[in-house]
mmCIF file of C-alpha atoms and ligand atoms in Angstrom:
data_model
loop_
_atom_site.group_PDB
_atom_site.id
_atom_site.type_symbol
_atom_site.label_atom_id
_atom_site.label_comp_id
_atom_site.label_asym_id
_atom_site.label_seq_id
_atom_site.Cartn_x
_atom_site.Cartn_y
_atom_site.Cartn_z
ATOM 1 C CA MET A 1 22.795 51.128 -74.554
ATOM 2 C CA ARG A 2 24.393 47.691 -73.174
ATOM 3 C CA ALA A 3 26.903 46.103 -74.768
ATOM 4 C CA GLN A 4 26.129 42.913 -76.901
ATOM 5 C CA PRO A 5 26.527 40.348 -74.019
ATOM 6 C CA THR A 6 29.927 38.470 -74.374
ATOM 7 C CA ILE A 7 29.247 34.368 -74.148
ATOM 8 C CA MET A 8 31.947 32.145 -74.146
ATOM 9 C CA LEU A 9 32.304 28.956 -75.821
ATOM 10 C CA ILE A 10 34.352 25.971 -73.576
ATOM 11 C CA TYR A 11 35.511 22.941 -76.287
ATOM 12 C CA THR A 12 35.884 19.891 -73.866
ATOM 13 C CA GLY A 13 36.141 18.083 -76.579
ATOM 14 C CA GLY A 14 33.693 14.849 -78.329
ATOM 15 C CA THR A 15 32.380 15.015 -81.858
ATOM 16 C CA ILE A 16 30.631 18.569 -82.162
ATOM 17 C CA GLY A 17 34.521 19.365 -82.769
ATOM 18 C CA MET A 18 36.027 16.420 -84.906
ATOM 19 C CA ILE A 19 36.319 15.870 -88.516
ATOM 20 C CA LYS A 20 35.898 12.118 -89.726
ATOM 21 C CA ASP A 21 39.666 11.050 -90.989
ATOM 22 C CA PHE A 22 38.367 9.772 -94.876
ATOM 23 C CA GLU A 23 41.182 7.000 -94.959
ATOM 24 C CA THR A 24 39.943 5.214 -91.593
ATOM 25 C CA GLY A 25 36.465 6.762 -91.020
ATOM 26 C CA ALA A 26 37.392 7.383 -87.773
ATOM 27 C CA LEU A 27 36.530 10.403 -85.942
ATOM 28 C CA ARG A 28 39.259 12.860 -84.734
ATOM 29 C CA ASN A 29 39.804 16.093 -83.129
ATOM 30 C CA PHE A 30 40.358 19.017 -84.796
ATOM 31 C CA ASP A 31 41.776 22.597 -84.335
ATOM 32 C CA PHE A 32 37.904 23.818 -82.902
ATOM 33 C CA ASP A 33 38.896 27.604 -83.875
ATOM 34 C CA GLU A 34 39.360 26.849 -87.451
ATOM 35 C CA LEU A 35 36.423 24.990 -87.451
ATOM 36 C CA LEU A 36 34.355 27.987 -85.807
ATOM 37 C CA ASN A 37 35.145 30.036 -89.057
ATOM 38 C CA HIS A 38 33.240 27.558 -91.129
ATOM 39 C CA ILE A 39 29.787 28.373 -89.341
ATOM 40 C CA PRO A 40 28.944 32.063 -90.769
ATOM 41 C CA GLU A 41 25.962 31.786 -88.583
ATOM 42 C CA LEU A 42 28.160 32.715 -86.037
ATOM 43 C CA LYS A 43 28.141 35.927 -87.413
ATOM 44 C CA LEU A 44 25.029 36.467 -87.373
ATOM 45 C CA LEU A 45 23.903 35.823 -83.371
ATOM 46 C CA ASP A 46 23.457 39.205 -81.269
ATOM 47 C CA CYS A 47 26.636 38.455 -79.205
ATOM 48 C CA THR A 48 30.117 38.536 -78.818
ATOM 49 C CA ILE A 49 31.772 34.700 -78.914
ATOM 50 C CA GLU A 50 35.027 34.216 -77.484
ATOM 51 C CA THR A 51 36.323 30.241 -78.215
ATOM 52 C CA VAL A 52 38.769 28.806 -75.376
ATOM 53 C CA SER A 53 39.648 24.748 -75.942
ATOM 54 C CA PHE A 54 40.896 22.384 -73.505
ATOM 55 C CA LYS A 55 44.989 21.745 -74.900
ATOM 56 C CA LYS A 56 44.175 18.347 -74.977
ATOM 57 C CA PRO A 57 40.583 18.052 -76.291
ATOM 58 C CA ILE A 58 39.159 14.327 -74.447
ATOM 59 C CA ASP A 59 36.151 12.210 -75.355
ATOM 60 C CA SER A 60 33.870 12.707 -72.651
ATOM 61 C CA SER A 61 34.295 8.804 -71.373
ATOM 62 C CA ASP A 62 37.822 10.311 -70.052
ATOM 63 C CA MET A 63 35.943 13.369 -68.287
ATOM 64 C CA ASN A 64 37.312 12.813 -64.248
ATOM 65 C CA THR A 65 37.339 15.137 -61.591
ATOM 66 C CA GLU A 66 40.376 17.278 -62.630
ATOM 67 C CA ALA A 67 39.069 18.176 -66.038
ATOM 68 C CA TRP A 68 35.902 19.359 -63.957
ATOM 69 C CA ILE A 69 37.893 21.387 -61.942
ATOM 70 C CA ALA A 70 39.513 22.408 -64.974
ATOM 71 C CA LEU A 71 35.933 23.650 -66.486
ATOM 72 C CA ALA A 72 35.324 25.381 -62.966
ATOM 73 C CA GLU A 73 38.359 27.272 -62.962
ATOM 74 C CA ILE A 74 37.554 28.749 -66.684
ATOM 75 C CA ILE A 75 34.864 29.722 -65.617
ATOM 76 C CA GLU A 76 35.747 31.564 -61.977
ATOM 77 C CA SER A 77 38.413 33.429 -63.731
ATOM 78 C CA GLN A 78 36.123 34.648 -66.234
ATOM 79 C CA TYR A 79 32.538 34.777 -64.584
ATOM 80 C CA HIS A 80 32.437 38.875 -63.909
ATOM 81 C CA ARG A 81 33.918 39.497 -66.747
ATOM 82 C CA VAL A 82 31.507 37.269 -69.441
ATOM 83 C CA ASP A 83 27.604 37.015 -69.397
ATOM 84 C CA GLY A 84 27.696 33.203 -70.318
ATOM 85 C CA PHE A 85 29.207 30.183 -71.022
ATOM 86 C CA VAL A 86 28.483 27.700 -73.775
ATOM 87 C CA ILE A 87 30.289 24.220 -72.545
ATOM 88 C CA LEU A 88 30.782 22.194 -75.706
ATOM 89 C CA HIS A 89 31.022 18.320 -74.094
ATOM 90 C CA GLY A 90 30.730 14.646 -75.973
ATOM 91 C CA SER A 91 27.662 13.762 -75.372
ATOM 92 C CA ASP A 92 28.351 10.443 -73.492
ATOM 93 C CA THR A 93 28.812 11.484 -70.026
ATOM 94 C CA MET A 94 27.797 14.682 -69.957
ATOM 95 C CA SER A 95 24.937 14.194 -67.804
ATOM 96 C CA PHE A 96 27.456 13.827 -65.146
ATOM 97 C CA SER A 97 29.447 16.451 -65.910
ATOM 98 C CA ALA A 98 26.769 19.322 -66.634
ATOM 99 C CA SER A 99 24.978 17.638 -62.734
ATOM 100 C CA ALA A 100 28.826 18.017 -61.470
ATOM 101 C CA LEU A 101 29.297 21.605 -62.242
ATOM 102 C CA SER A 102 25.548 22.280 -60.935
ATOM 103 C CA PHE A 103 27.166 21.904 -57.379
ATOM 104 C CA MET A 104 30.785 23.172 -57.831
ATOM 105 C CA LEU A 105 29.459 26.670 -58.903
ATOM 106 C CA GLU A 106 27.230 27.218 -56.073
ATOM 107 C CA ASN A 107 25.291 31.056 -56.092
ATOM 108 C CA LEU A 108 25.487 30.920 -60.115
ATOM 109 C CA ASP A 109 23.490 33.384 -61.599
ATOM 110 C CA LYS A 110 24.724 33.146 -65.356
ATOM 111 C CA PRO A 111 24.594 30.717 -67.528
ATOM 112 C CA VAL A 112 26.342 27.389 -68.388
ATOM 113 C CA ILE A 113 24.837 25.635 -70.897
ATOM 114 C CA PHE A 114 25.931 22.297 -72.161
ATOM 115 C CA THR A 115 25.523 21.318 -75.829
ATOM 116 C CA GLY A 116 27.257 18.779 -78.192
ATOM 117 C CA SER A 117 26.090 16.883 -80.907
ATOM 118 C CA GLN A 118 25.598 13.333 -82.316
ATOM 119 C CA LEU A 119 27.485 14.114 -85.751
ATOM 120 C CA PRO A 120 30.421 16.199 -86.155
ATOM 121 C CA ILE A 121 29.463 19.786 -87.114
ATOM 122 C CA GLY A 122 30.661 19.473 -90.308
ATOM 123 C CA ASP A 123 28.581 16.469 -91.410
ATOM 124 C CA LEU A 124 26.166 17.375 -94.187
ATOM 125 C CA ARG A 125 23.253 16.253 -91.560
ATOM 126 C CA THR A 126 24.721 17.720 -88.294
ATOM 127 C CA ASP A 127 22.895 18.688 -85.519
ATOM 128 C CA ALA A 128 25.593 20.587 -84.090
ATOM 129 C CA LYS A 129 24.669 23.576 -85.832
ATOM 130 C CA GLU A 130 21.288 23.983 -84.400
ATOM 131 C CA ASN A 131 22.512 22.704 -80.784
ATOM 132 C CA LEU A 132 25.112 25.238 -80.953
ATOM 133 C CA ILE A 133 23.337 28.601 -82.197
ATOM 134 C CA THR A 134 20.379 27.722 -79.884
ATOM 135 C CA SER A 135 22.879 27.048 -76.998
ATOM 136 C CA ILE A 136 24.440 30.126 -77.457
ATOM 137 C CA GLN A 137 21.601 31.923 -77.798
ATOM 138 C CA ILE A 138 20.027 30.453 -74.720
ATOM 139 C CA ALA A 139 23.272 31.763 -73.074
ATOM 140 C CA ALA A 140 22.920 35.323 -74.171
ATOM 141 C CA LEU A 141 19.230 35.802 -73.432
ATOM 142 C CA ARG A 142 18.966 38.597 -71.157
ATOM 143 C CA GLU A 143 16.166 40.802 -69.599
ATOM 144 C CA ASN A 144 16.038 43.895 -67.796
ATOM 145 C CA ASN A 145 20.157 43.834 -68.152
ATOM 146 C CA GLN A 146 20.173 40.117 -65.882
ATOM 147 C CA PRO A 147 20.388 36.467 -67.684
ATOM 148 C CA VAL A 148 17.242 34.677 -67.494
ATOM 149 C CA ILE A 149 18.768 31.705 -67.405
ATOM 150 C CA ARG A 150 20.883 31.254 -64.112
ATOM 151 C CA GLU A 151 21.976 27.709 -63.534
ATOM 152 C CA VAL A 152 23.486 24.431 -65.338
ATOM 153 C CA GLY A 153 21.587 24.148 -68.157
ATOM 154 C CA LEU A 154 21.916 21.049 -71.076
ATOM 155 C CA TYR A 155 20.546 22.036 -74.720
ATOM 156 C CA PHE A 156 20.113 18.732 -77.008
ATOM 157 C CA GLU A 157 17.570 18.799 -79.735
ATOM 158 C CA TYR A 158 15.119 21.342 -79.481
ATOM 159 C CA LYS A 159 15.150 21.115 -76.056
ATOM 160 C CA LEU A 160 17.023 22.588 -72.648
ATOM 161 C CA PHE A 161 17.113 20.617 -69.733
ATOM 162 C CA ARG A 162 18.005 21.436 -66.033
ATOM 163 C CA GLY A 163 21.747 20.072 -66.311
ATOM 164 C CA ASN A 164 21.336 18.145 -63.444
ATOM 165 C CA ARG A 165 18.138 15.876 -63.844
ATOM 166 C CA THR A 166 18.705 14.465 -67.472
ATOM 167 C CA THR A 167 20.448 11.247 -68.780
ATOM 168 C CA LYS A 168 21.658 10.257 -72.542
ATOM 169 C CA ILE A 169 19.213 7.604 -74.116
ATOM 170 C CA SER A 170 19.683 7.030 -76.913
ATOM 171 C CA ALA A 171 23.529 6.566 -78.414
ATOM 172 C CA GLU A 172 21.537 6.688 -82.014
ATOM 173 C CA HIS A 173 19.027 9.349 -82.416
ATOM 174 C CA PHE A 174 19.506 13.031 -82.473
ATOM 175 C CA GLU A 175 17.170 13.982 -79.664
ATOM 176 C CA ALA A 176 19.924 12.188 -76.855
ATOM 177 C CA PHE A 177 18.847 13.165 -74.168
ATOM 178 C CA THR A 178 15.976 13.818 -71.631
ATOM 179 C CA SER A 179 14.599 14.580 -68.251
ATOM 180 C CA MET A 180 12.435 12.499 -66.803
ATOM 181 C CA ASN A 181 11.647 13.832 -63.543
ATOM 182 C CA TYR A 182 11.823 17.745 -64.281
ATOM 183 C CA PRO A 183 10.005 19.309 -67.027
ATOM 184 C CA PRO A 184 11.996 20.995 -70.112
ATOM 185 C CA LEU A 185 13.385 24.608 -69.266
ATOM 186 C CA ALA A 186 13.122 25.351 -72.531
ATOM 187 C CA GLU A 187 11.774 24.790 -76.149
ATOM 188 C CA SER A 188 12.980 25.311 -79.337
ATOM 189 C CA GLY A 189 10.477 25.804 -81.934
ATOM 190 C CA MET A 190 9.601 28.632 -84.637
ATOM 191 C CA ASN A 191 10.154 30.509 -81.431
ATOM 192 C CA LEU A 192 12.528 29.783 -78.247
ATOM 193 C CA THR A 193 9.667 29.003 -75.476
ATOM 194 C CA ILE A 194 11.325 29.689 -71.752
ATOM 195 C CA ASN A 195 9.305 27.980 -68.787
ATOM 196 C CA ARG A 196 9.944 30.723 -66.632
ATOM 197 C CA GLU A 197 8.220 29.018 -63.486
ATOM 198 C CA LEU A 198 10.662 25.937 -64.264
ATOM 199 C CA LEU A 199 14.055 28.480 -63.686
ATOM 200 C CA PHE A 200 16.245 28.004 -60.601
ATOM 201 C CA ARG A 201 16.676 31.241 -58.978
ATOM 202 C CA PRO A 202 20.078 31.291 -56.837
ATOM 203 C CA ASN A 203 20.484 33.804 -54.046
ATOM 204 C CA LEU A 204 21.165 36.841 -56.309
ATOM 205 C CA LYS A 205 22.848 38.475 -52.691
ATOM 206 C CA LYS A 206 25.377 35.724 -52.864
ATOM 207 C CA PRO A 207 28.314 35.585 -54.598
ATOM 208 C CA LEU A 208 29.610 32.710 -56.733
ATOM 209 C CA ILE A 209 31.377 30.030 -54.653
ATOM 210 C CA VAL A 210 33.357 27.512 -56.435
ATOM 211 C CA HIS A 211 33.660 23.782 -54.988
ATOM 212 C CA LYS A 212 36.761 21.703 -55.990
ATOM 213 C CA GLU A 213 37.445 18.967 -53.385
ATOM 214 C CA LEU A 214 35.196 16.182 -54.939
ATOM 215 C CA GLU A 215 36.475 12.775 -53.415
ATOM 216 C CA THR A 216 35.726 9.722 -56.192
ATOM 217 C CA ARG A 217 35.471 6.775 -53.981
ATOM 218 C CA ILE A 218 32.101 5.526 -54.471
ATOM 219 C CA LEU A 219 30.266 2.606 -54.999
ATOM 220 C CA VAL A 220 27.373 1.612 -56.804
ATOM 221 C CA ILE A 221 25.815 -1.529 -56.526
ATOM 222 C CA LYS A 222 22.662 -2.166 -58.479
ATOM 223 C CA MET A 223 19.728 -4.545 -57.454
ATOM 224 C CA PHE A 224 19.094 -7.491 -59.134
ATOM 225 C CA PRO A 225 17.314 -10.823 -58.196
ATOM 226 C CA GLY A 226 19.558 -13.283 -56.579
ATOM 227 C CA ILE A 227 22.335 -10.798 -56.180
ATOM 228 C CA ASP A 228 25.425 -12.836 -54.865
ATOM 229 C CA LYS A 229 26.518 -12.538 -50.970
ATOM 230 C CA ASN A 230 30.282 -12.852 -51.031
ATOM 231 C CA THR A 231 30.154 -10.063 -53.973
ATOM 232 C CA PHE A 232 28.570 -7.991 -52.264
ATOM 233 C CA GLU A 233 30.439 -8.634 -49.454
ATOM 234 C CA TYR A 234 33.929 -8.680 -51.026
ATOM 235 C CA LEU A 235 32.515 -4.990 -52.362
ATOM 236 C CA THR A 236 31.287 -3.374 -49.612
ATOM 237 C CA ASN A 237 34.667 -5.033 -47.492
ATOM 238 C CA TYR A 238 36.982 -2.705 -49.412
ATOM 239 C CA PRO A 239 38.395 -0.395 -46.055
ATOM 240 C CA HIS A 240 38.643 2.817 -48.223
ATOM 241 C CA VAL A 241 35.132 3.093 -49.803
ATOM 242 C CA GLN A 242 33.495 6.718 -48.621
ATOM 243 C CA ALA A 243 30.207 6.033 -50.025
ATOM 244 C CA LEU A 244 27.430 2.986 -50.838
ATOM 245 C CA ILE A 245 25.015 4.125 -53.272
ATOM 246 C CA ILE A 246 22.515 1.549 -54.294
ATOM 247 C CA GLU A 247 20.021 1.747 -57.236
ATOM 248 C CA THR A 248 17.239 -0.345 -55.974
ATOM 249 C CA TYR A 249 13.610 -1.329 -57.394
ATOM 250 C CA GLY A 250 10.915 1.163 -57.773
ATOM 251 C CA THR A 251 9.854 2.937 -54.844
ATOM 252 C CA GLY A 252 13.409 2.124 -53.204
ATOM 253 C CA ASN A 253 13.016 -1.658 -52.393
ATOM 254 C CA VAL A 254 15.919 -4.602 -51.898
ATOM 255 C CA THR A 255 16.010 -7.573 -50.605
ATOM 256 C CA THR A 256 15.116 -8.383 -47.376
ATOM 257 C CA GLU A 257 17.880 -11.381 -47.098
ATOM 258 C CA SER A 258 19.407 -10.523 -43.507
ATOM 259 C CA TRP A 259 22.733 -10.514 -44.706
ATOM 260 C CA PHE A 260 21.946 -7.924 -47.081
ATOM 261 C CA LEU A 261 20.759 -5.941 -44.311
ATOM 262 C CA GLN A 262 23.533 -6.294 -41.429
ATOM 263 C CA LYS A 263 26.080 -5.108 -43.764
ATOM 264 C CA LEU A 264 24.141 -1.741 -44.617
ATOM 265 C CA ARG A 265 24.344 -1.889 -40.568
ATOM 266 C CA THR A 266 27.756 -2.170 -40.682
ATOM 267 C CA LEU A 267 28.498 0.541 -42.818
ATOM 268 C CA THR A 268 26.343 2.489 -41.329
ATOM 269 C CA ALA A 269 28.016 2.241 -37.769
ATOM 270 C CA ARG A 270 31.190 3.060 -39.432
ATOM 271 C CA GLU A 271 29.894 6.415 -40.574
ATOM 272 C CA ILE A 272 29.778 5.212 -44.183
ATOM 273 C CA PRO A 273 26.510 7.179 -46.058
ATOM 274 C CA ILE A 274 24.587 4.631 -48.343
ATOM 275 C CA ILE A 275 22.386 6.299 -50.571
ATOM 276 C CA ASN A 276 18.933 4.374 -51.591
ATOM 277 C CA ILE A 277 18.165 5.975 -55.748
ATOM 278 C CA THR A 278 15.973 3.649 -57.652
ATOM 279 C CA GLN A 279 16.308 2.200 -61.102
ATOM 280 C CA CYS A 280 13.290 3.151 -62.223
ATOM 281 C CA GLU A 281 13.534 6.373 -64.588
ATOM 282 C CA LYS A 282 10.526 8.213 -63.439
ATOM 283 C CA GLY A 283 9.346 8.675 -59.906
ATOM 284 C CA SER A 284 11.064 8.484 -56.531
ATOM 285 C CA VAL A 285 12.001 6.201 -53.173
ATOM 286 C CA MET A 286 9.537 6.742 -50.380
ATOM 287 C CA MET A 287 10.924 4.205 -47.791
ATOM 288 C CA GLY A 288 8.453 2.425 -45.870
ATOM 289 C CA LEU A 289 6.064 2.093 -48.654
ATOM 290 C CA TYR A 290 6.931 -1.246 -48.867
ATOM 291 C CA GLU A 291 8.130 -4.129 -46.311
ATOM 292 C CA THR A 292 11.266 -4.380 -48.293
ATOM 293 C CA SER A 293 11.987 -0.816 -47.272
ATOM 294 C CA THR A 294 11.262 -0.295 -43.993
ATOM 295 C CA GLU A 295 14.544 -1.606 -42.879
ATOM 296 C CA LEU A 296 16.114 0.608 -44.544
ATOM 297 C CA LYS A 297 14.495 3.262 -43.028
ATOM 298 C CA LYS A 298 14.714 2.174 -39.459
ATOM 299 C CA ILE A 299 18.723 1.761 -40.351
ATOM 300 C CA GLY A 300 19.356 5.339 -41.615
ATOM 301 C CA ILE A 301 19.305 4.605 -45.080
ATOM 302 C CA ILE A 302 20.065 8.411 -47.283
ATOM 303 C CA SER A 303 16.926 8.617 -49.774
ATOM 304 C CA GLY A 304 18.107 9.824 -53.404
ATOM 305 C CA LYS A 305 14.471 10.672 -53.854
ATOM 306 C CA ASP A 306 13.958 11.556 -57.254
ATOM 307 C CA ILE A 307 17.506 12.194 -57.737
ATOM 308 C CA ASN A 308 18.743 10.305 -61.123
ATOM 309 C CA PHE A 309 22.320 8.324 -61.092
ATOM 310 C CA GLU A 310 24.520 10.991 -62.780
ATOM 311 C CA ALA A 311 23.168 13.811 -60.510
ATOM 312 C CA ALA A 312 23.833 11.053 -57.348
ATOM 313 C CA ILE A 313 27.458 10.537 -57.975
ATOM 314 C CA ALA A 314 28.099 14.097 -58.517
ATOM 315 C CA LYS A 315 26.436 15.087 -55.050
ATOM 316 C CA THR A 316 28.044 12.210 -53.979
ATOM 317 C CA MET A 317 31.283 13.378 -54.252
ATOM 318 C CA TYR A 318 30.302 17.093 -53.919
ATOM 319 C CA LEU A 319 29.341 16.259 -50.407
ATOM 320 C CA LEU A 320 32.288 14.311 -49.304
ATOM 321 C CA GLY A 321 35.192 16.686 -50.636
ATOM 322 C CA LYS A 322 32.683 18.613 -47.801
ATOM 323 C CA LYS A 323 33.627 16.083 -45.037
ATOM 324 C CA LEU A 324 30.708 16.182 -43.368
ATOM 325 C CA SER A 325 29.417 14.055 -40.333
ATOM 326 C CA LEU A 326 26.755 11.262 -41.261
ATOM 327 C CA SER A 327 23.956 12.985 -40.246
ATOM 328 C CA SER A 328 25.033 16.304 -41.340
ATOM 329 C CA PHE A 329 25.889 14.712 -44.949
ATOM 330 C CA LYS A 330 22.078 12.639 -44.779
ATOM 331 C CA THR A 331 20.309 15.958 -44.195
ATOM 332 C CA PHE A 332 22.018 17.748 -47.765
ATOM 333 C CA PHE A 333 21.795 14.772 -49.420
ATOM 334 C CA GLU A 334 17.755 14.865 -48.749
ATOM 335 C CA THR A 335 17.827 19.013 -49.511
ATOM 336 C CA SER A 336 17.286 19.646 -53.064
ATOM 337 C CA LEU A 337 20.295 21.979 -53.433
ATOM 338 C CA ARG A 338 20.739 22.988 -57.029
ATOM 339 C CA GLY A 339 17.177 21.730 -58.225
ATOM 340 C CA GLU A 340 18.041 18.127 -58.598
ATOM 341 C CA MET A 341 15.358 16.786 -56.766
ATOM 342 C CA ASP A 342 12.038 17.342 -55.487
HETATM 343 N N1 LIG B 1 32.122 9.843 -77.809
HETATM 344 C C1 LIG B 1 31.770 11.341 -77.590
HETATM 345 C C2 LIG B 1 31.935 11.463 -76.384
HETATM 346 O O1 LIG B 1 31.090 11.506 -75.384
HETATM 347 C C3 LIG B 1 30.136 11.036 -78.259
HETATM 348 C C4 LIG B 1 29.459 12.172 -78.450
HETATM 349 O O2 LIG B 1 30.785 13.297 -78.640
HETATM 350 O O3 LIG B 1 28.737 12.976 -78.360
HETATM 351 O O4 LIG B 1 33.088 12.174 -75.978
#
């Protein structure tokens, strides 16, 4: 008989592990191990739980590439010893972190589940307990002695999503995340229903590769009617910009003003990747569908297809870190690497 699976809980910070200071009313970090002792339910789970916490837990608004690398290194060092990971993370940037880790952990074949909560775990009405307990159960799920989930997921309020497909949509409701372009991988009700046909299947013959080179000098421009030529030129003239992400209208449309298109031509000539993602929450970029995007296609602008903003940022950082030629960057960006786009 196989021993119980071992799941490693990694606390990075965020509301889930905070307590309310009754004098000021503000939330502050608390000793996470101590806090877990207050959740007797964890002892009822069919797995062994180990915990590790960032030395200095952070509000996820302070998340950065160093913290992502630290997370990836914890996973790398424990990967062959434990059966799965649950990462406790503030909800504000959880989708960015889940996206980043999905690219950093190539050939991952164990579960890495991000979760958090809207209310602290000690709060009477907390959503933290269910999120935490079900995330651990999902990470511990096995079939034929293999993990069921072999990708980076995000579990929140009864749904497990592919991490790099998620977006935080509510600063208020327990149902804080959604995945507009990909259905949930699992849903928790009376039973835990896994949508098996939607799960990512890595190439199991290949060993885990942890990528740690991330380039952050990315400029993001969101299109809006009346966008100012001088502002746009000033920002895009910054000589150290390594990539430009444009959040376009609908299926990838932009203004046809010549100064705008000319600037994109100049940047492309400088081998700066320009990625077209849509402002719409649902659907895909389809350059060439309207005249207002035909020129973008001719210039060689990269299609972000149905990728969301969070995953586009993470994928851009990851691919820039590889120091590819512009044409290889385009090929890789337009290919789904971790199930982040269709
Ligand atoms: N500001 C918090 C954070 O993202 C909110 C949360 O924990 O959900 O760290």
